[in-house]
Short mmCIF file of C-alpha atoms and ligand atoms in Angstrom, two decimals:
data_model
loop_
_atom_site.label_atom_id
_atom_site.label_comp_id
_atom_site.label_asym_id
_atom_site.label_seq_id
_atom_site.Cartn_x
_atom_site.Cartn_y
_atom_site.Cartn_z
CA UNK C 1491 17.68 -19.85 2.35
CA UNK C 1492 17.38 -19.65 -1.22
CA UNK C 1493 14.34 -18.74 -2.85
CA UNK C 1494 12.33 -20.11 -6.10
CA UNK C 1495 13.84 -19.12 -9.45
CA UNK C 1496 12.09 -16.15 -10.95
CA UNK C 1497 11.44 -14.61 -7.70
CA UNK C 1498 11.12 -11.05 -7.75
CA UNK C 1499 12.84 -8.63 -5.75
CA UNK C 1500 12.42 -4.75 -5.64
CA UNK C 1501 11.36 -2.12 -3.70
CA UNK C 1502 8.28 0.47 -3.86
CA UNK C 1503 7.11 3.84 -3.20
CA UNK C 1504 4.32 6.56 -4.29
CA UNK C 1505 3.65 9.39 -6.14
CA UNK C 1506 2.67 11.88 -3.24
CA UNK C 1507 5.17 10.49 -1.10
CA UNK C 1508 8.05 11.24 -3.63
CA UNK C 1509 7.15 13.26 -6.56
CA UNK C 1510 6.99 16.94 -5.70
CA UNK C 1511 6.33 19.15 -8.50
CA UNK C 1512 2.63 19.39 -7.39
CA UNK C 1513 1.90 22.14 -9.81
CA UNK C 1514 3.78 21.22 -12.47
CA UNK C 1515 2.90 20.26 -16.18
CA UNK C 1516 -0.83 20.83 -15.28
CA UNK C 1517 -1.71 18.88 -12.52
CA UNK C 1518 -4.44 19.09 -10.96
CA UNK C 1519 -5.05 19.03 -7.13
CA UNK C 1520 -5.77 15.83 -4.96
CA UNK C 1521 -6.65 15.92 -2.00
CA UNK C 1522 -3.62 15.18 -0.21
CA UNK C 1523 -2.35 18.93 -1.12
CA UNK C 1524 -5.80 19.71 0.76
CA UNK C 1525 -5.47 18.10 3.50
CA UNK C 1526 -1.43 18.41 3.91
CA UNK C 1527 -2.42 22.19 3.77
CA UNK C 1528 -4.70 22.50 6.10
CA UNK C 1529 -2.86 23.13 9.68
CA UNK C 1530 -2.87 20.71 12.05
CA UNK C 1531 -3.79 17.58 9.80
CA UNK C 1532 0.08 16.34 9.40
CA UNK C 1533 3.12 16.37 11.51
CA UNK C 1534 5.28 19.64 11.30
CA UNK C 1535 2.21 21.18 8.76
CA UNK C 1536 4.70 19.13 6.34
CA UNK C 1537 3.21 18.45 3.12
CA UNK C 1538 4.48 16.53 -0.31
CA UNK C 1539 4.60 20.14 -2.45
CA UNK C 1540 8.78 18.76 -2.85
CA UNK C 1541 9.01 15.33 -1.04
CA UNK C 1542 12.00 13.67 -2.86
CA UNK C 1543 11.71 15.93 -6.04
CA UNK C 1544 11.46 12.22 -7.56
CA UNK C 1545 9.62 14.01 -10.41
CA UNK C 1546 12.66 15.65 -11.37
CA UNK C 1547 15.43 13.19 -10.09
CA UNK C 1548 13.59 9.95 -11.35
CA UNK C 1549 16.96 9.18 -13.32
CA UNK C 1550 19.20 9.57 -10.98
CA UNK C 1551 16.65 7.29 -8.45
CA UNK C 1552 16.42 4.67 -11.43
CA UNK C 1553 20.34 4.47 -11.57
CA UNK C 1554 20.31 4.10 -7.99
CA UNK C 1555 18.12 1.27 -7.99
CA UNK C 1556 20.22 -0.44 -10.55
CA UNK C 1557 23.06 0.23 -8.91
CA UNK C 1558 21.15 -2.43 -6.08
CA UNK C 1559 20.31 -4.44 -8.51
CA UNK C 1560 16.67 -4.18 -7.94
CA UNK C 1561 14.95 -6.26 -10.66
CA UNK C 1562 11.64 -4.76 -10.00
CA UNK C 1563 10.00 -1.20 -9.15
CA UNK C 1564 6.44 -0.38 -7.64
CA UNK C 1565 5.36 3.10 -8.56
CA UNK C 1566 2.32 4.52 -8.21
CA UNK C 1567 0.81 7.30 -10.41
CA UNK C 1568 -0.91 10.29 -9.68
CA UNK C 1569 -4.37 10.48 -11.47
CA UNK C 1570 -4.67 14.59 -10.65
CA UNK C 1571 -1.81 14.62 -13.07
CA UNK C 1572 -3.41 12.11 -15.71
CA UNK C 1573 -7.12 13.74 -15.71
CA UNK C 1574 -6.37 17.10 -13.37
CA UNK C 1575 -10.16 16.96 -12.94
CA UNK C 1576 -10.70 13.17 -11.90
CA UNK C 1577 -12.25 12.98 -15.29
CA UNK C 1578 -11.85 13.96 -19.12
CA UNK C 1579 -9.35 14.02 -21.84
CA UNK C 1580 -5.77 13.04 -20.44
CA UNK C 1581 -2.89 15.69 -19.69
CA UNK C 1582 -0.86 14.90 -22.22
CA UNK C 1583 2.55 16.30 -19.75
CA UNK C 1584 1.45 14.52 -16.84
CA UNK C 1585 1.32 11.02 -18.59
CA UNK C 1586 4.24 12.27 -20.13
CA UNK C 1587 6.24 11.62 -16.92
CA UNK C 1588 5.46 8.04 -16.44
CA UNK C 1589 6.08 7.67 -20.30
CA UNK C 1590 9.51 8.56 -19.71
CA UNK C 1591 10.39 7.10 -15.97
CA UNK C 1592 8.54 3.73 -17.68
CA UNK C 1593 10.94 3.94 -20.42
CA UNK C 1594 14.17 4.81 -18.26
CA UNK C 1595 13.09 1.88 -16.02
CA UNK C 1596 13.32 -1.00 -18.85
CA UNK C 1597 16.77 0.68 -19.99
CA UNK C 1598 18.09 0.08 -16.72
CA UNK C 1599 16.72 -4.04 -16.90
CA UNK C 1600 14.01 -3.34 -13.86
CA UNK C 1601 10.26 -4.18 -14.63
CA UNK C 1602 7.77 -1.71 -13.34
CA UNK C 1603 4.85 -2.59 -11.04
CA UNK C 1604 2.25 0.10 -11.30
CA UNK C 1605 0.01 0.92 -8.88
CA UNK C 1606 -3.27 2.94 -10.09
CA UNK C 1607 -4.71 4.36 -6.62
CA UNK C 1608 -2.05 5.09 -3.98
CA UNK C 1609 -4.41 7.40 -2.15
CA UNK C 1610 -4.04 10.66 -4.40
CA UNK C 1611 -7.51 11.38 -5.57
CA UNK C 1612 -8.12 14.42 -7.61
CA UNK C 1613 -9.97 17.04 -5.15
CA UNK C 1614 -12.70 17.96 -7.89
CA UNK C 1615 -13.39 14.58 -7.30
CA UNK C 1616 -14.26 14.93 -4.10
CA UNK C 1617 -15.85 18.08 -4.22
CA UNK C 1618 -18.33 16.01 -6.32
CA UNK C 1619 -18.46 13.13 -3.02
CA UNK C 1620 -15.56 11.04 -3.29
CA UNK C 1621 -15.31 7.60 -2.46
CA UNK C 1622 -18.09 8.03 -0.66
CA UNK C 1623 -20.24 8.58 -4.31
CA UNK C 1624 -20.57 5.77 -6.08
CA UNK C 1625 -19.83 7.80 -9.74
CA UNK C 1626 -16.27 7.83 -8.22
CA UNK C 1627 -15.91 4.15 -9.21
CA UNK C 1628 -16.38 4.94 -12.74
CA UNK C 1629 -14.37 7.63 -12.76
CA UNK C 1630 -11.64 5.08 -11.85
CA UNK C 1631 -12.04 2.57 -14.23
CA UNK C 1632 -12.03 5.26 -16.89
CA UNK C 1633 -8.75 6.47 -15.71
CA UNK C 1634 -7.24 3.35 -15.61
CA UNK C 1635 -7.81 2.60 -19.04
CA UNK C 1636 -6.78 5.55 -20.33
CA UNK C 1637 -3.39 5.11 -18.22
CA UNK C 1638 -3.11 1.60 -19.43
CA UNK C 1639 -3.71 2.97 -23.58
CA UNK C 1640 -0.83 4.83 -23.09
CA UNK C 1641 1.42 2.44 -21.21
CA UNK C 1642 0.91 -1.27 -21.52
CA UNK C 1643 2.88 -1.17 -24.87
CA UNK C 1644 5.36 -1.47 -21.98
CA UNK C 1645 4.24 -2.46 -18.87
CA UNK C 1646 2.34 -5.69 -17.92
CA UNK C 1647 2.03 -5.42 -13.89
CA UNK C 1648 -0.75 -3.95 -12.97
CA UNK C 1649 -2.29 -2.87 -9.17
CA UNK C 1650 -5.40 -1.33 -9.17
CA UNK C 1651 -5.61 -0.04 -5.56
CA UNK C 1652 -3.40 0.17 -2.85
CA UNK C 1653 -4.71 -0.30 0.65
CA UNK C 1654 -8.56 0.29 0.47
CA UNK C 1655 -8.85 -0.05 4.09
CA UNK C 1656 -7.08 2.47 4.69
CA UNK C 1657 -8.59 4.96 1.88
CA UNK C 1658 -11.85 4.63 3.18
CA UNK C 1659 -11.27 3.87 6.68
CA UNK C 1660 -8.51 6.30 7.76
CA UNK C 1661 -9.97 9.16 5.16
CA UNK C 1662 -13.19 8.49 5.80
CA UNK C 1663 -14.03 6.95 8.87
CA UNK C 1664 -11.33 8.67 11.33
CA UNK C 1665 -10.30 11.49 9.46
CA UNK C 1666 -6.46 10.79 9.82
CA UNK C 1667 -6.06 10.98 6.65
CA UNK C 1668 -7.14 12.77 3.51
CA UNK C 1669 -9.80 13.44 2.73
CA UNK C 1670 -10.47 14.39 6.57
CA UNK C 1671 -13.97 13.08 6.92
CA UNK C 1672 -15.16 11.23 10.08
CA UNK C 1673 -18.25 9.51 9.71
CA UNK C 1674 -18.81 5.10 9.58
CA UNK C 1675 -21.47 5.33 6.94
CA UNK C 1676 -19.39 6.83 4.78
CA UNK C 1677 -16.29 5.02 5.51
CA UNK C 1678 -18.47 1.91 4.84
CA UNK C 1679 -19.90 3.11 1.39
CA UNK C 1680 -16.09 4.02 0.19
CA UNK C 1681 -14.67 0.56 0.69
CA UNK C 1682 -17.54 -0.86 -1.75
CA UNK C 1683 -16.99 2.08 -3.90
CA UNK C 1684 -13.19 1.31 -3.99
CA UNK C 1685 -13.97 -2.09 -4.72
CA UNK C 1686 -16.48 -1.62 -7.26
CA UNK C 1687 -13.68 0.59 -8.93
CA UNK C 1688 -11.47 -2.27 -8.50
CA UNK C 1689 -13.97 -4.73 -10.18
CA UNK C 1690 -14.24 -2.30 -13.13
CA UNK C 1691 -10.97 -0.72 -13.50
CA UNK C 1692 -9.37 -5.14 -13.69
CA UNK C 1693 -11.44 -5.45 -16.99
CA UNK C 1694 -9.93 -2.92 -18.36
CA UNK C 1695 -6.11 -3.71 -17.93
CA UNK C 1696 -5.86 -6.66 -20.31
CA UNK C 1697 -3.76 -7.19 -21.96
CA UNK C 1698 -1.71 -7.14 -18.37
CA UNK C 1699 -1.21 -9.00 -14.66
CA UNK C 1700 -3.83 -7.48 -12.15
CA UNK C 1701 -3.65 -7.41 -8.76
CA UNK C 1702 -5.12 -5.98 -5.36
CA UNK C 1703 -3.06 -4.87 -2.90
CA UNK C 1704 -4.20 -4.78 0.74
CA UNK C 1705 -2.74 -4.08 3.88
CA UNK C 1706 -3.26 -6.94 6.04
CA UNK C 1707 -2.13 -8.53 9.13
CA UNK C 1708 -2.52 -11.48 10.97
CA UNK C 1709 -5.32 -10.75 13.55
CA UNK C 1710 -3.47 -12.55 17.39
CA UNK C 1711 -4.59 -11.97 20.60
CA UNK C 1712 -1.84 -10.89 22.89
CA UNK C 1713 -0.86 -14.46 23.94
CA UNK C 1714 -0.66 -15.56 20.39
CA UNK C 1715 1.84 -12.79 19.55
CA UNK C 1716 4.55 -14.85 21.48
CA UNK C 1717 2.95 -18.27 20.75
CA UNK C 1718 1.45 -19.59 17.96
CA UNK C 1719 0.10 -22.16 19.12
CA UNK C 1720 -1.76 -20.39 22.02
CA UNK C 1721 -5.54 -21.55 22.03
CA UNK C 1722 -8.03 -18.47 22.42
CA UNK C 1723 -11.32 -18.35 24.54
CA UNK C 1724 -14.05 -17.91 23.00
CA UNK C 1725 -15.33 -14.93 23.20
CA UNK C 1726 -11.13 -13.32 22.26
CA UNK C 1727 -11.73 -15.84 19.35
CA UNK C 1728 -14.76 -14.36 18.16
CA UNK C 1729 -12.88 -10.47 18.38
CA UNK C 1730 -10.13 -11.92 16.44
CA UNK C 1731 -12.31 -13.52 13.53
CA UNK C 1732 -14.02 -9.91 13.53
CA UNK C 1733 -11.30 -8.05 13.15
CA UNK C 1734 -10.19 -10.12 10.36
CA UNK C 1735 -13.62 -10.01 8.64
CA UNK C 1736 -13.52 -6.33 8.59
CA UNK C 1737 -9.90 -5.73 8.06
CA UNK C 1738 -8.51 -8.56 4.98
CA UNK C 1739 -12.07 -10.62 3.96
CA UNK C 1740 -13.75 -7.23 3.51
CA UNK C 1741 -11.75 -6.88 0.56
CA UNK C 1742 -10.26 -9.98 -0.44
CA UNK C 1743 -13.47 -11.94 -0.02
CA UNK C 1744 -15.55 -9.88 -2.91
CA UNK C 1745 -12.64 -9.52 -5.24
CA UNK C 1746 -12.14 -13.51 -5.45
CA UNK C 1747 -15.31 -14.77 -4.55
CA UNK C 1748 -17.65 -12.27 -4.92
CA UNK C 1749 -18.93 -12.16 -1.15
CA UNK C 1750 -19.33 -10.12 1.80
CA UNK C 1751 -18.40 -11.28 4.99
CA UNK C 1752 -21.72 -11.40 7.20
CA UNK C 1753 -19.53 -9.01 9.74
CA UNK C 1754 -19.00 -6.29 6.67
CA UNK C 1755 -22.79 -6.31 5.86
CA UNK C 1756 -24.13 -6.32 9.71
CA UNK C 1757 -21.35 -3.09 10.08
CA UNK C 1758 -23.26 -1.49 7.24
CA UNK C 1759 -26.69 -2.39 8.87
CA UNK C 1760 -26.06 -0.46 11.87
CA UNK C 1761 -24.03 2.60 9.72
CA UNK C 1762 -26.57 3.45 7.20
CA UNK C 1763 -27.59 0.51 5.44
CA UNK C 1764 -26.70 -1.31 2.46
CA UNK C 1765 -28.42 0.22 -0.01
CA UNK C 1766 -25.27 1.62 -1.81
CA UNK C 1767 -24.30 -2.29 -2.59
CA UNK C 1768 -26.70 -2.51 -5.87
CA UNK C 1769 -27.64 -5.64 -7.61
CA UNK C 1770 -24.48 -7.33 -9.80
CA UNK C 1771 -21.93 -5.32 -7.94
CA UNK C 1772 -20.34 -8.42 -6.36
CA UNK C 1773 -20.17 -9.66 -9.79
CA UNK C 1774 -17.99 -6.56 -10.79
CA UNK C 1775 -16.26 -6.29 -7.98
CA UNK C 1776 -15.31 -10.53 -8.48
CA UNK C 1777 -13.19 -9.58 -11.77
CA UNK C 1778 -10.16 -12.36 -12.06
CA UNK C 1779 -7.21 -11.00 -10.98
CA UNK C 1780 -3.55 -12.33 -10.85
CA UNK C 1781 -2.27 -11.69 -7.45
CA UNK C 1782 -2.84 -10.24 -4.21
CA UNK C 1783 -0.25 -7.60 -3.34
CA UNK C 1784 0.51 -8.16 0.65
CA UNK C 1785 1.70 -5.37 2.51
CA UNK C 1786 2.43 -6.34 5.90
CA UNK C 1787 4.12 -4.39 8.72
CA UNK C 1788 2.46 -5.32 11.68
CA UNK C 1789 0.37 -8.16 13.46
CA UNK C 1790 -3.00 -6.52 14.63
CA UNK C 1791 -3.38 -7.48 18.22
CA UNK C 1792 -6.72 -7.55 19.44
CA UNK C 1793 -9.22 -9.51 22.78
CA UNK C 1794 -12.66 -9.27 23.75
CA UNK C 1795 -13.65 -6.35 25.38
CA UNK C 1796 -17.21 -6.05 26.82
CA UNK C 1797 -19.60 -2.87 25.96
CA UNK C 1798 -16.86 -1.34 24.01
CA UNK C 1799 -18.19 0.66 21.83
CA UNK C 1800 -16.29 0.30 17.81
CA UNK C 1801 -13.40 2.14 17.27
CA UNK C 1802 -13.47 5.02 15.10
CA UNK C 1803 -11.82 3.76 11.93
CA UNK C 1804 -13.46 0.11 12.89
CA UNK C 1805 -17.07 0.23 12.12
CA UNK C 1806 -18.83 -2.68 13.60
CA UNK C 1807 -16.25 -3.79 16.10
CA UNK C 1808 -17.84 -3.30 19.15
CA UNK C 1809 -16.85 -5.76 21.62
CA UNK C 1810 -13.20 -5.94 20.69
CA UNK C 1811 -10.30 -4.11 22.64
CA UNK C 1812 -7.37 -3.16 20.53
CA UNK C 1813 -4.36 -4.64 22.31
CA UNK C 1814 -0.83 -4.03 22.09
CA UNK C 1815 1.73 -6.88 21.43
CA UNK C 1816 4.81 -7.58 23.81
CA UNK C 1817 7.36 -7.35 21.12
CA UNK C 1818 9.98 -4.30 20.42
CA UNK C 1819 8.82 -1.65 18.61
CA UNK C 1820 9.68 0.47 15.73
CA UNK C 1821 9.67 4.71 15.35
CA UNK C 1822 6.17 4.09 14.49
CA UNK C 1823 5.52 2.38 17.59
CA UNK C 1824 4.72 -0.70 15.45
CA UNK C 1825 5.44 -4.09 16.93
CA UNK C 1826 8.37 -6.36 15.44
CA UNK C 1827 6.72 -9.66 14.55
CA UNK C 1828 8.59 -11.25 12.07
CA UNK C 1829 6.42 -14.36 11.80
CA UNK C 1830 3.74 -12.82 11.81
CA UNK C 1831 4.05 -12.62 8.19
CA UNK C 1832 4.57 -16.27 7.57
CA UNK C 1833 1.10 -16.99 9.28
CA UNK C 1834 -0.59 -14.27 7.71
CA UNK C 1835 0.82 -15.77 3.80
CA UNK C 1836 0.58 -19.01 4.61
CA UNK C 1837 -3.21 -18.00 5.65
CA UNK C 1838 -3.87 -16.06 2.67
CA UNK C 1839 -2.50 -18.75 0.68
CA UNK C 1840 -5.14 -21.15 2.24
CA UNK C 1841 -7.94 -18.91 1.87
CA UNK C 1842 -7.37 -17.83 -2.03
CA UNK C 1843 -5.75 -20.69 -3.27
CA UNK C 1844 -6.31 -20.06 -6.58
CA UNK C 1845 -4.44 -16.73 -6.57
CA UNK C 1846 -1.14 -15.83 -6.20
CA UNK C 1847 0.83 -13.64 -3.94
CA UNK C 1848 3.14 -11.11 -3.56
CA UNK C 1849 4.70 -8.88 -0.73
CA UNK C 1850 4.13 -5.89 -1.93
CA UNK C 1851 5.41 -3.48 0.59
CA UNK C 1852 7.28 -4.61 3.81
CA UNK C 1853 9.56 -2.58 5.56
CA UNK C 1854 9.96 -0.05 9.17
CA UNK C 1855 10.53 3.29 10.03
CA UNK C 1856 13.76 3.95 12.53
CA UNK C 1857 15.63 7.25 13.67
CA UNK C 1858 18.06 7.16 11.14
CA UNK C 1859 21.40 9.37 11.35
CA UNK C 1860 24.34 9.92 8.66
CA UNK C 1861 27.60 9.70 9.94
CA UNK C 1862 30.61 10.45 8.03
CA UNK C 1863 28.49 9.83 4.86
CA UNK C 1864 26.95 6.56 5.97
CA UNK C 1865 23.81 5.40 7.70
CA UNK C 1866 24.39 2.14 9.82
CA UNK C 1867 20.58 1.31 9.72
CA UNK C 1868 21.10 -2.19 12.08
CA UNK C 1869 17.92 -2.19 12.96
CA UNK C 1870 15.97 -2.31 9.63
CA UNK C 1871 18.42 -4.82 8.55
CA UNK C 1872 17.58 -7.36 11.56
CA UNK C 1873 14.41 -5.86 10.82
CA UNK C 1874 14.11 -7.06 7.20
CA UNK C 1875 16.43 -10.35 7.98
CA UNK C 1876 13.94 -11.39 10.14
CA UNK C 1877 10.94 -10.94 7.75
CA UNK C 1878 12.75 -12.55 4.58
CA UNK C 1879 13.24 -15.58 6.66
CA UNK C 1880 9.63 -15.70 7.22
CA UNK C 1881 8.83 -15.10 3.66
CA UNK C 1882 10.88 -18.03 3.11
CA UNK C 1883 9.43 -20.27 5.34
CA UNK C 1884 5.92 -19.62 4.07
CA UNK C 1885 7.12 -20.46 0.83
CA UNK C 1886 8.72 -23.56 1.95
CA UNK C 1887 4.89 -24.38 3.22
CA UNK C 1888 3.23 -23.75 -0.13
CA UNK C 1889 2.42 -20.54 -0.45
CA UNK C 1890 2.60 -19.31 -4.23
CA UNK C 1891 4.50 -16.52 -3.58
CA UNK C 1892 5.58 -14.55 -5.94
CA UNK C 1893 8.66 -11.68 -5.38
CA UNK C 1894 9.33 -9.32 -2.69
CA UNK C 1895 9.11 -5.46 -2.47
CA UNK C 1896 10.95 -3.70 -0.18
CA UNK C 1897 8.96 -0.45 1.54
CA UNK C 1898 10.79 1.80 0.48
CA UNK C 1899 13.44 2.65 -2.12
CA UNK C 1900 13.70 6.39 -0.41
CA UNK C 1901 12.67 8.10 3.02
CA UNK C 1902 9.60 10.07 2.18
CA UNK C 1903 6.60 11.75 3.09
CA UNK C 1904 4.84 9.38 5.79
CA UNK C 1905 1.30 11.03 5.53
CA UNK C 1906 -0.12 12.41 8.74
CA UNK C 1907 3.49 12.02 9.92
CA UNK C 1908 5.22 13.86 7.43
CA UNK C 1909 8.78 13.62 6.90
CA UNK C 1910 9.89 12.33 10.67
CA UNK C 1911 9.26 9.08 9.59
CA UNK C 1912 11.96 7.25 7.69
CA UNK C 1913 11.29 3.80 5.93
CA UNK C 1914 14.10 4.37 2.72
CA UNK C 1915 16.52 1.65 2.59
CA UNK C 1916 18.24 4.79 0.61
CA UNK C 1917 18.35 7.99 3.14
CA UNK C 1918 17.25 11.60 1.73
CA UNK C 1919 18.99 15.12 2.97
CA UNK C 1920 15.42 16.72 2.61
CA UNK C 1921 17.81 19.79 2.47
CA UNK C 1922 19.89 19.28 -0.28
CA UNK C 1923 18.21 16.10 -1.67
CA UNK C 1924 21.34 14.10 -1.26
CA UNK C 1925 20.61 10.28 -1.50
CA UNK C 1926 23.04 8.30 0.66
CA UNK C 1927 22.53 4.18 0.04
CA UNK C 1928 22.05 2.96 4.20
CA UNK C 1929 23.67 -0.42 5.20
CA UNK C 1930 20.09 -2.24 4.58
CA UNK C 1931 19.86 -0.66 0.83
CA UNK C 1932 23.61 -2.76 0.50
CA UNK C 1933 22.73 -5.41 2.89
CA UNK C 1934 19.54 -5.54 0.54
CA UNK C 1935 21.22 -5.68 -2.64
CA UNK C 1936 23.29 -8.59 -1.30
CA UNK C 1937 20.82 -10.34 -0.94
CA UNK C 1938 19.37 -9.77 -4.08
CA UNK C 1939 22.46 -10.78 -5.53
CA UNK C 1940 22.63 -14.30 -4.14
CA UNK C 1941 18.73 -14.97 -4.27
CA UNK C 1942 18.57 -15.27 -0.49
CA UNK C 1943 19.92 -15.64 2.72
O1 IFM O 2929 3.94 4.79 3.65
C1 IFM O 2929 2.92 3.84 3.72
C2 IFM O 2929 2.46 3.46 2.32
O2 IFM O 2929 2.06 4.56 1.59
C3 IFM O 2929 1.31 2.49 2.41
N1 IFM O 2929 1.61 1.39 3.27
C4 IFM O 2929 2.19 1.66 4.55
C5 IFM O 2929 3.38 2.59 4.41
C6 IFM O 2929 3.98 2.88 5.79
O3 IFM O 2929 3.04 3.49 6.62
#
């Protein structure tokens, strides 16, 4: 299995997850230090005040990814350290840092992907309403061209926001993550909010290669896990078209055609209203963008389920029972389904033809242990074998896929579950810091090295 020339392969992280230095060279607070401090909001009461001290060890983390010949890096950068406030002149230290982990990056022959929004809003933001105001959008865009002034010189790949959904959905709707706030209409109003920012923040970044990233999954019922070509009923049908309305066309359906799906708007009918879409915003929010960033883990299993009422981070899916896939699991309790990710690109691929894709983040948490200086990580290998294959087969059915990022270079901080959750193809001694490369980081780089499989 050998893939297209020019592929890219690389692996990606983020800046709560691994910087540290949360109070260093004046930045400001977001509001994952709020909510990580708070007890009771994350595993352990861990928070991301060290994480992988990335902020200090970024050269020694850029040699290691050389050393597995990793041809491309996602990063994401934290706007409290850009504009401490959320708005304003820029902090001249905190851009500072990306100036030089940019520049140590193209030394070492790897081409950084950066990723605007990874979740890390600054607090004063939200002390002024968030997402959840639609000033926030602004905000964004502003940001984003400052950080793109002071960077494209050097770097051309562009994301403006990582997994909406989940921004607005898990901070807003459920409260699992930050900011902590549990209420649909607001949940609702951030996801246009996010994608307005979107809209305005991709006009801003040319010169440059802009792209989207979602997290998305193939909606199945339970019987279509196993089978593909399993034929639902009716009414399942109608959950699983739902779910995928509210979960990949909410986003990906305004940013390339400027639409809502009819499922979106009715959601925001019976939360609130629609009156925070204003006239033109679809015609922001439908700025041209390169790519769609793909960041799949998961299928989302789901079947109709009478008179249930909508889930808490799902407004407007009443009706639909969330199901749970025969298929092994990982420490996350997410099901393996390899192909799953061939369907859902070859899908995508189908549905926004005229834009290309990449897998932006791919990758599973597992109980990793270091013996005698070594982490035999078989799982995540089979794990990541399986879903390279499938990447391969989609693009042996068409899809325009671009490259490949492995999620992630290092073990992190996993959100609400803190630092029990290990995704690094490169283990970290939280302890001491120590980086030891796990079989999949030199399975990985094998691969790498012959272009496939
Ligand atoms: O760690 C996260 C990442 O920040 C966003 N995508 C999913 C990963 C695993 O949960």
């Amino acid at each position: 299995m050998i893939f297209p020339e020019n592929f890219v392969w690389g692996a990606a992280t983020a800046s709560y997850q691994i910087e540290g230095a949360v109070k260093e060279d004046g930045r400001g607070q977001s509001i994952w230090d709020t909510f990580s401090h708070t007890p009771g909001n994350v595993a352990g009461d861990d928070t991301g005040d060290v994480a992988c001290d990335h902020y200090h060890r970024y050269r020694d983390d850029v040699a290691l990814m050389r050393e597995l010949r990793l041809a491309a890096y996602r990063f994401s950068i934290a706007w409290p350290r850009v504009q401490p406030d959320g708005s304003g002149p820029v902090n001249p230290r905190g851009i500072a840092f990306y100036d030089r982990l940019v520049d140590e990056l193209l030394a070492a022959g790897i081409t950084p992907y950066v990723t605007l929004y990874h979740w890390d809003l600054p607090q004063a933001l939200e002390e002024r309403g968030g997402w959840a105001d639609r000033d926030t959008a602004h905000r964004f865009a502003d940001y984003a061209e400052a950080v793109h002034a002071r960077l494209a010189d050097r770097v051309t790949n562009w994301a403006t926001l990582n997994e909406p959904w989940v921004a607005a959905y898990l901070g807003y709707g459920n409260g699992v993550h930050a900011p902590g706030r549990r209420d649909a209409a607001s949940a609702l109003r951030s996801a246009h909010h996010l994608l307005l920012g979107h809209g305005l923040a991709a006009r801003r970044l040319r010169p440059g290669s802009v792209m989207l990233v979602v997290n998305s999954s193939p909606v199945l019922t339970p019987a279509q896990v196993n089978d593909p070509a399993a034929v639902p009923g009716e009414a399942d049908a109608a959950a699983v078209d739902r779910i995928h309305a509210l979960l990949t066309r909410q986003f990906l359906d305004p940013a390339v055609y400027g639409t809502y799906p009819e499922e979106v708007l009715a959601a925001a009918e019976r939360n609130g209203g629609t009156g925070h879409i204003c006239d033109g915003d679809l015609d922001t929010i439908k700025a041209p963008i390169d790519l769609i960033g793909v960041n799949y883990y998961n299928p989302c299993v789901v079947e109709a389920g009478p008179g249930l009422p909508a889930d808490a981070a799902w407004p407007g899916s009443e009706d639909v029972r969330f199901a749970t896939a025969d298929a092994p699991t990982t420490a996350m309790g997410w099901p393996i389904v390899p192909d799953g990710l061939s369907r859902l690109l070859v899908r995508l691929s189908q549905d926004y033809p005229q834009v290309g894709l990449m897998v932006t983040e791919n990758g599973a948490a597992f109980d990793d242990v270091v013996e005698n200086g070594r982490v035999h990580d078989a799982d995540r290998v089979a794990y990541l074998d399986g879903h390279l294959r499938e990447v391969w087969r989609a693009v042996e059915a068409g899809a325009d896929l671009r490259g490949y990022l492995v999620w992630s270079l290092l073990d992190n901080f996993e959100w609400a579950e803190g630092y029990r959750r290990r995704f690094g193809i490169v283990h970290v001694d939280y302890a001491t810091q120590n980086r030891t490369l796990k079989d999949s980081a030199l399975w990985y780089s094998d691969v790498i090295a012959r272009n496939g499989l």
